[in-house]
Tab-separated table of N, CA and C in Angstrom:
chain	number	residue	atom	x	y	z
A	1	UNK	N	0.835	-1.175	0.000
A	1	UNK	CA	0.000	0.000	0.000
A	1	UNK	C	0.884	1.244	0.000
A	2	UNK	N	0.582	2.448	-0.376
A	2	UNK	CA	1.468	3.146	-1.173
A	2	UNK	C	1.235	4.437	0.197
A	3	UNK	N	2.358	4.771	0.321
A	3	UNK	CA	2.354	6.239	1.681
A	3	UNK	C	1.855	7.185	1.359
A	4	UNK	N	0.801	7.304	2.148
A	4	UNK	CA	0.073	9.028	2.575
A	4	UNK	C	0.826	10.063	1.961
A	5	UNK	N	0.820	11.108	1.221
A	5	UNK	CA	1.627	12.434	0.790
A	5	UNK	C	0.383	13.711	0.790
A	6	UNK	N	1.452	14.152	1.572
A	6	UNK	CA	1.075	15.822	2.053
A	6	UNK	C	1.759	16.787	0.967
A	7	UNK	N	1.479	17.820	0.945
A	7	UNK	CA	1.624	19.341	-0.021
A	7	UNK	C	3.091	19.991	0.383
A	8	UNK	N	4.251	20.106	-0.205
A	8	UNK	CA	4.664	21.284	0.485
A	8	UNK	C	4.931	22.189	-0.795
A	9	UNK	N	5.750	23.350	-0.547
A	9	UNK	CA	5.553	24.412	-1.819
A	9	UNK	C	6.782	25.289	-1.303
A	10	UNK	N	7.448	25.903	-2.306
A	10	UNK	CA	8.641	26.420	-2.574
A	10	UNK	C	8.369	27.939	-2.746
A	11	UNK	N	8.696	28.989	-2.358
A	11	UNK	CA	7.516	30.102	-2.547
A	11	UNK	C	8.371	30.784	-3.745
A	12	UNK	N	9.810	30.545	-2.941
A	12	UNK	CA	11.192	31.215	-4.484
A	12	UNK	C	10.718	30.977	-5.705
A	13	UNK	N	10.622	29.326	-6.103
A	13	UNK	CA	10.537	28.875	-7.307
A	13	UNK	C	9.122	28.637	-7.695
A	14	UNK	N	7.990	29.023	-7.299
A	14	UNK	CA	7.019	28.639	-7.215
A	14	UNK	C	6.150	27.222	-7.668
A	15	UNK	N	6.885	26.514	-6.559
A	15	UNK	CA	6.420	24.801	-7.110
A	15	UNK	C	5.739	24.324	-5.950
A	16	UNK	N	5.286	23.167	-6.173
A	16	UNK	CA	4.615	22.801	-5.314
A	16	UNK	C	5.342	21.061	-5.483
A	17	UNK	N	5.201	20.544	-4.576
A	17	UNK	CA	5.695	18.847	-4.483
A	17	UNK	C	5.011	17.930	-3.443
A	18	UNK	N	4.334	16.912	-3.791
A	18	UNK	CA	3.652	16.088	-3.282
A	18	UNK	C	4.807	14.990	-2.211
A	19	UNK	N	4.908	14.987	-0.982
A	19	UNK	CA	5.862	14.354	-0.152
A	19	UNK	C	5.482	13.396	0.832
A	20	UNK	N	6.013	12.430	1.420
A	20	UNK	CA	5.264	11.266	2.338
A	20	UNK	C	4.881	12.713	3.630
A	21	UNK	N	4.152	11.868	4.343
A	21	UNK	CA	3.826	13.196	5.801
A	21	UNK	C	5.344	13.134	6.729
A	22	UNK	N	5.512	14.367	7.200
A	22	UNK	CA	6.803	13.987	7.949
A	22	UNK	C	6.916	13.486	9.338
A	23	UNK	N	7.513	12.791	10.129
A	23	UNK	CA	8.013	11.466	10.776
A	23	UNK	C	9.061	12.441	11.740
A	24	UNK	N	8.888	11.505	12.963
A	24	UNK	CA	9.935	12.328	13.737
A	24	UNK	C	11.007	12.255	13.424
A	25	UNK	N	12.183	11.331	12.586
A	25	UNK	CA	13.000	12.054	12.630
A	25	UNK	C	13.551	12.454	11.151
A	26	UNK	N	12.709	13.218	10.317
A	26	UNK	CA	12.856	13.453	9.481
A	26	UNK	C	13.474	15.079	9.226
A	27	UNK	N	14.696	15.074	8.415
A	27	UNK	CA	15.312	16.442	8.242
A	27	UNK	C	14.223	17.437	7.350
A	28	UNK	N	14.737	18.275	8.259
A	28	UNK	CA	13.792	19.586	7.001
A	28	UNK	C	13.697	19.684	5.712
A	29	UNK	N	12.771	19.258	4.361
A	29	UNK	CA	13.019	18.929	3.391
A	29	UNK	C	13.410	20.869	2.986
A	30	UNK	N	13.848	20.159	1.410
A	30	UNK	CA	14.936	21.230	0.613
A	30	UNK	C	14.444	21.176	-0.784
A	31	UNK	N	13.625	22.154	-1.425
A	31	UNK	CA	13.418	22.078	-2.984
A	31	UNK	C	14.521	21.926	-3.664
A	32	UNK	N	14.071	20.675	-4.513
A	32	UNK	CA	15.203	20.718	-5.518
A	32	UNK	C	15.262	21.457	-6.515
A	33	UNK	N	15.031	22.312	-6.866
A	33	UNK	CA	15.275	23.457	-7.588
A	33	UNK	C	16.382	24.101	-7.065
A	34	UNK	N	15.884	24.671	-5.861
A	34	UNK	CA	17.054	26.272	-5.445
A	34	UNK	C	17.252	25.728	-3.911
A	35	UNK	N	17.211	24.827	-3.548
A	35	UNK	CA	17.409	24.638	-2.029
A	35	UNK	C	17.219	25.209	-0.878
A	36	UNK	N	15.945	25.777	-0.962
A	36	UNK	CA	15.565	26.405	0.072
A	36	UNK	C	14.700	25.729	0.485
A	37	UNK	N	14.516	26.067	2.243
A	37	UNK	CA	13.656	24.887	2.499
A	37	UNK	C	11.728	25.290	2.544
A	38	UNK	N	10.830	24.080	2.272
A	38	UNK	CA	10.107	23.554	1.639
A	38	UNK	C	9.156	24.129	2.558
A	39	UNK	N	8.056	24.874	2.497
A	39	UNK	CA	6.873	24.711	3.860
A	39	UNK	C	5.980	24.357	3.411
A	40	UNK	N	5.170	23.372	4.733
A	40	UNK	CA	4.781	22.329	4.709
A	40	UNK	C	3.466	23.373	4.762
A	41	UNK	N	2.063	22.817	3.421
A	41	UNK	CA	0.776	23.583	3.475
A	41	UNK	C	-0.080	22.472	3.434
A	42	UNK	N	0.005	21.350	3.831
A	42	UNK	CA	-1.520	20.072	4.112
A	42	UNK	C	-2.010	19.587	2.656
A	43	UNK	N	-2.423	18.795	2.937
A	43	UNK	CA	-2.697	17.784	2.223
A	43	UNK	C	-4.133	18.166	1.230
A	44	UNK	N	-5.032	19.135	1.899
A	44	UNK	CA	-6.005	19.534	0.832
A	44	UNK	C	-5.255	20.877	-0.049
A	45	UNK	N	-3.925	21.126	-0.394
A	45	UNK	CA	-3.959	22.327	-1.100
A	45	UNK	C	-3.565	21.990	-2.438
A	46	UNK	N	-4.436	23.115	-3.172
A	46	UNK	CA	-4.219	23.259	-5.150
A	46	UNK	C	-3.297	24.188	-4.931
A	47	UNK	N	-2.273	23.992	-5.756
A	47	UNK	CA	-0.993	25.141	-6.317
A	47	UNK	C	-1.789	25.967	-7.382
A	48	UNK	N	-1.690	27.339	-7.394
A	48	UNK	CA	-1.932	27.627	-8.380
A	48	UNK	C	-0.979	27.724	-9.557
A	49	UNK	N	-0.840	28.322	-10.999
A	49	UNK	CA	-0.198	27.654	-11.596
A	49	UNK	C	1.009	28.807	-11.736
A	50	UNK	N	2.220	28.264	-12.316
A	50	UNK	CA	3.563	28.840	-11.933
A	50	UNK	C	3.227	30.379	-12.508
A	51	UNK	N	2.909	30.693	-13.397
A	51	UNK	CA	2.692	31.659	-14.132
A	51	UNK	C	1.910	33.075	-13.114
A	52	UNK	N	0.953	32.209	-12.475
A	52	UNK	CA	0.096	33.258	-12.025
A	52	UNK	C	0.461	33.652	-10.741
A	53	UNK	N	1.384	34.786	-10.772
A	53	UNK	CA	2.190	35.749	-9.782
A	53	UNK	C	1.057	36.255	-8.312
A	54	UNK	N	0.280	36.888	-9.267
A	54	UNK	CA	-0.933	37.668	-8.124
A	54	UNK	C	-1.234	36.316	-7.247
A	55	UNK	N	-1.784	35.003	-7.653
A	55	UNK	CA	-2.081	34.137	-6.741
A	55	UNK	C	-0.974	33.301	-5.843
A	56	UNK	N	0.206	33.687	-6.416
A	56	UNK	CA	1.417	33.275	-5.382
A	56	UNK	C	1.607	33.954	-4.308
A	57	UNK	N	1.157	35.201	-4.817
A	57	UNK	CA	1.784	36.527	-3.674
A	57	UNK	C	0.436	36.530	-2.768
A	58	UNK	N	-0.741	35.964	-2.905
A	58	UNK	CA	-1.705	35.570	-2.240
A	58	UNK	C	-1.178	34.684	-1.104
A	59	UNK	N	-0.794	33.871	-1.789
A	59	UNK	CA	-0.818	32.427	-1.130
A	59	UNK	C	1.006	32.892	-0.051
A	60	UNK	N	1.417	33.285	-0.557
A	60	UNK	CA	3.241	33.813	0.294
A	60	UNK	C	2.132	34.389	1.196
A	61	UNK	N	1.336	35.410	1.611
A	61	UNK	CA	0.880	36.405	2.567
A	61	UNK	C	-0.172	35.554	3.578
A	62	UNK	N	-0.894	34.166	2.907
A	62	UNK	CA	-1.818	33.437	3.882
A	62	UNK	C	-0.577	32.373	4.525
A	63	UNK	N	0.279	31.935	3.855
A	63	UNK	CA	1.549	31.123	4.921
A	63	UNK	C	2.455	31.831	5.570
A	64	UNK	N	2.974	33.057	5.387
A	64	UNK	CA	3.535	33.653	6.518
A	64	UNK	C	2.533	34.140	7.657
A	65	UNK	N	1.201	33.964	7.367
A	65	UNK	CA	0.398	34.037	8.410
A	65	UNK	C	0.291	33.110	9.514
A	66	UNK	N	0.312	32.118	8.846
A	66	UNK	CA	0.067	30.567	9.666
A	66	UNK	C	-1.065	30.015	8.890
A	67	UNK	N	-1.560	30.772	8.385
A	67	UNK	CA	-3.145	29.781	7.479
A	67	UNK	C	-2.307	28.412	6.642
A	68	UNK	N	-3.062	27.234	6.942
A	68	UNK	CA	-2.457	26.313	6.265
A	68	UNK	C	-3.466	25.445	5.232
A	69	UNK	N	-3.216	24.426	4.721
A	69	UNK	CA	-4.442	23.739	4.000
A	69	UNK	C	-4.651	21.975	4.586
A	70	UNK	N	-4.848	22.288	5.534
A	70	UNK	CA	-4.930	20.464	6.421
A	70	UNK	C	-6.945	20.878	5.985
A	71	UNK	N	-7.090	19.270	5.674
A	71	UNK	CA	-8.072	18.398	5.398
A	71	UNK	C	-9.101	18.434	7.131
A	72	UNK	N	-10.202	19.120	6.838
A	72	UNK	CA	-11.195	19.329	8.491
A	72	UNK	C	-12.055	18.545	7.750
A	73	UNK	N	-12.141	17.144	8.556
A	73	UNK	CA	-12.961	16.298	8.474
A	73	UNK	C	-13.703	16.312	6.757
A	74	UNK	N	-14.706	16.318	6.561
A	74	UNK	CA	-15.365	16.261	5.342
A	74	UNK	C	-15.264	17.397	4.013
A	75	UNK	N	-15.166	18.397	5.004
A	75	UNK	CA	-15.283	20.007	4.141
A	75	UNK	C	-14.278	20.145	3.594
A	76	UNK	N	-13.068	19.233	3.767
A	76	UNK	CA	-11.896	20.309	3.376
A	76	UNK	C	-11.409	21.627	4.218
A	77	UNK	N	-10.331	22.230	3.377
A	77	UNK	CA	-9.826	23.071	4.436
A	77	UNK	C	-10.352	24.365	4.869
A	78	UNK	N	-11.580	24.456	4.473
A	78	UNK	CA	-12.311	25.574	4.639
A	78	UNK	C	-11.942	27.000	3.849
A	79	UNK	N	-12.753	28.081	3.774
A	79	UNK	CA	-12.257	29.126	2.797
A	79	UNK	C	-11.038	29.704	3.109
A	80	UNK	N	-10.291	29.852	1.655
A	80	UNK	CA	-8.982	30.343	1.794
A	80	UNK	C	-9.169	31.503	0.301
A	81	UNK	N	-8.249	33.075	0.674
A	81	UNK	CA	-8.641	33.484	-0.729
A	81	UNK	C	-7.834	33.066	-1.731
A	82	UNK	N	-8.163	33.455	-2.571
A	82	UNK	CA	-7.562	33.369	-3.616
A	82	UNK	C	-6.611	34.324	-4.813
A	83	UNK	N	-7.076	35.616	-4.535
A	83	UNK	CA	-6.763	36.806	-5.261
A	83	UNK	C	-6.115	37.685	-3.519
A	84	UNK	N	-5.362	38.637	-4.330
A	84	UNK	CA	-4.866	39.722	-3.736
A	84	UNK	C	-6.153	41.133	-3.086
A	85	UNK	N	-6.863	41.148	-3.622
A	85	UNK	CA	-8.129	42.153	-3.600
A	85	UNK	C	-8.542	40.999	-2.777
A	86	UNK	N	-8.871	40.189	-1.951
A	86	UNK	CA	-9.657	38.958	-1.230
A	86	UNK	C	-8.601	39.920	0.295
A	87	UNK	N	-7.257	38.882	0.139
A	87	UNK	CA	-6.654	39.189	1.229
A	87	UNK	C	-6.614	40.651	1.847
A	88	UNK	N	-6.240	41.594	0.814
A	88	UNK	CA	-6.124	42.759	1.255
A	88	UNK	C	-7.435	43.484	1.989
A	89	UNK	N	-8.963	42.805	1.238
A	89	UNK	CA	-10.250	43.219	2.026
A	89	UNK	C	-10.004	42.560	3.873
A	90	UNK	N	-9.656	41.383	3.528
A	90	UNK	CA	-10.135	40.545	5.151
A	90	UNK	C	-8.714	41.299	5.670
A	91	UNK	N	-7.890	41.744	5.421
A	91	UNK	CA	-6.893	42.611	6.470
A	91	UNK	C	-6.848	43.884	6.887
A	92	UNK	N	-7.369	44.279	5.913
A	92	UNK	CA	-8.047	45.863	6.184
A	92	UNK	C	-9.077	45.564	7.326
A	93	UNK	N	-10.310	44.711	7.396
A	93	UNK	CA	-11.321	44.177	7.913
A	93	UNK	C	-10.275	43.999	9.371
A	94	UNK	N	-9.693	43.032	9.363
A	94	UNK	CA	-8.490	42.618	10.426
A	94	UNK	C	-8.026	44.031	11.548
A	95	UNK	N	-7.647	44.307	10.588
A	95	UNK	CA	-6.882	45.909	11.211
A	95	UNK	C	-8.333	47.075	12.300
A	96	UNK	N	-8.948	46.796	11.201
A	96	UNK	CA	-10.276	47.653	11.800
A	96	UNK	C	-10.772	46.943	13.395
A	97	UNK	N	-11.108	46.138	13.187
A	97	UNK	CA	-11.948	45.422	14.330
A	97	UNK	C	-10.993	44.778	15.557
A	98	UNK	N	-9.545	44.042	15.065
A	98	UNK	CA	-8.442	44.526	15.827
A	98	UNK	C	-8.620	42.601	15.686
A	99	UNK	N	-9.091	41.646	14.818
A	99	UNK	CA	-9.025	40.451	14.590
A	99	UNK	C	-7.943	40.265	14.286
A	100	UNK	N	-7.121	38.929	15.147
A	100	UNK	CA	-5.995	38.792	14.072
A	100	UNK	C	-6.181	38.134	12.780
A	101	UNK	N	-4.917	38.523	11.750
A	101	UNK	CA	-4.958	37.925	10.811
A	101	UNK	C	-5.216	36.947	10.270
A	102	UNK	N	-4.718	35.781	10.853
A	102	UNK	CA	-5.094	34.291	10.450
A	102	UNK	C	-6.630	34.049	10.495
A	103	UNK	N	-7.173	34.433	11.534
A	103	UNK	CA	-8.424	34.691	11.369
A	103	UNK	C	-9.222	35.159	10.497
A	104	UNK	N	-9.137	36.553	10.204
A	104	UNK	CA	-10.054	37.162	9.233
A	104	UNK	C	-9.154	36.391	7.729
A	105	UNK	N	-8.435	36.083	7.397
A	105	UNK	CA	-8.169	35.522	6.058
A	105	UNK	C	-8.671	34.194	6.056
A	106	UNK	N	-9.298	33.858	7.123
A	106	UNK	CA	-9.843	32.300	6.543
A	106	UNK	C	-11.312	32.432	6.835
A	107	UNK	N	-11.907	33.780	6.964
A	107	UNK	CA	-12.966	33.762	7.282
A	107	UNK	C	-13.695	33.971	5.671
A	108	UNK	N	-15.397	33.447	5.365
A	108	UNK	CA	-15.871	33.182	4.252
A	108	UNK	C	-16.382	34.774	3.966
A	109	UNK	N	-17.085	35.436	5.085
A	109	UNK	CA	-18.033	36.492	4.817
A	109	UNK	C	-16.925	37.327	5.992
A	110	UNK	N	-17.086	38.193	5.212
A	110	UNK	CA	-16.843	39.903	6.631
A	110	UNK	C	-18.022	40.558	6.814
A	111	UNK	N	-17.594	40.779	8.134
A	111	UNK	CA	-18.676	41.178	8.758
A	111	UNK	C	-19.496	42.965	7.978
């Protein structure tokens, strides 16, 4: 039977690589591209595609947050945006009401 693989993604080179889940004593993986190391975004995430910059620079601003893409029971990983005009609304939103970030970027509706 073939091992479980989780998401991780390269933000330099903008790739994404399908990897077994990591194990205690497993070293910090390293893109093979440019060798930088790999962060780990769960097992429900779509890469968007190399080309499309605006949705990288999306996706760089929801993982230096902490927002990740792990699998919640049936639903999936719940709403994540997608565009730059998405994030920048729920942080403005963020800033106002004094929510942290991780929060209002995974939230579906603002208030």
């Amino acid at each position: 039977m073939a091992q479980a693989k989780t998401s991780y993604v390269c933000l330099p080179c903008r790739a994404s690589y399908k990897q077994p889940y990591p194990g205690h004593h497993d070293a910090d993986r390293v893109c093979p591209r440019c060798a930088e190391p790999l962060i780990h975004v769960g097992s429900a995430f779509a890469a968007p595609k190399r080309r499309d910059t605006a949705a990288w620079r999306a996706l760089s601003v929801l993982l230096h947050a902490g927002v990740r893409f792990h699998k919640s029971c049936c639903g999936g990983p719940g709403y994540r945006p997608r565009t730059l005009s998405e994030v920048r609304e729920r942080m403005a939103c963020a800033r106002a009401t004094g929510e942290p970030f991780a929060q209002a970027l995974v939230r579906r509706d603002l208030p």
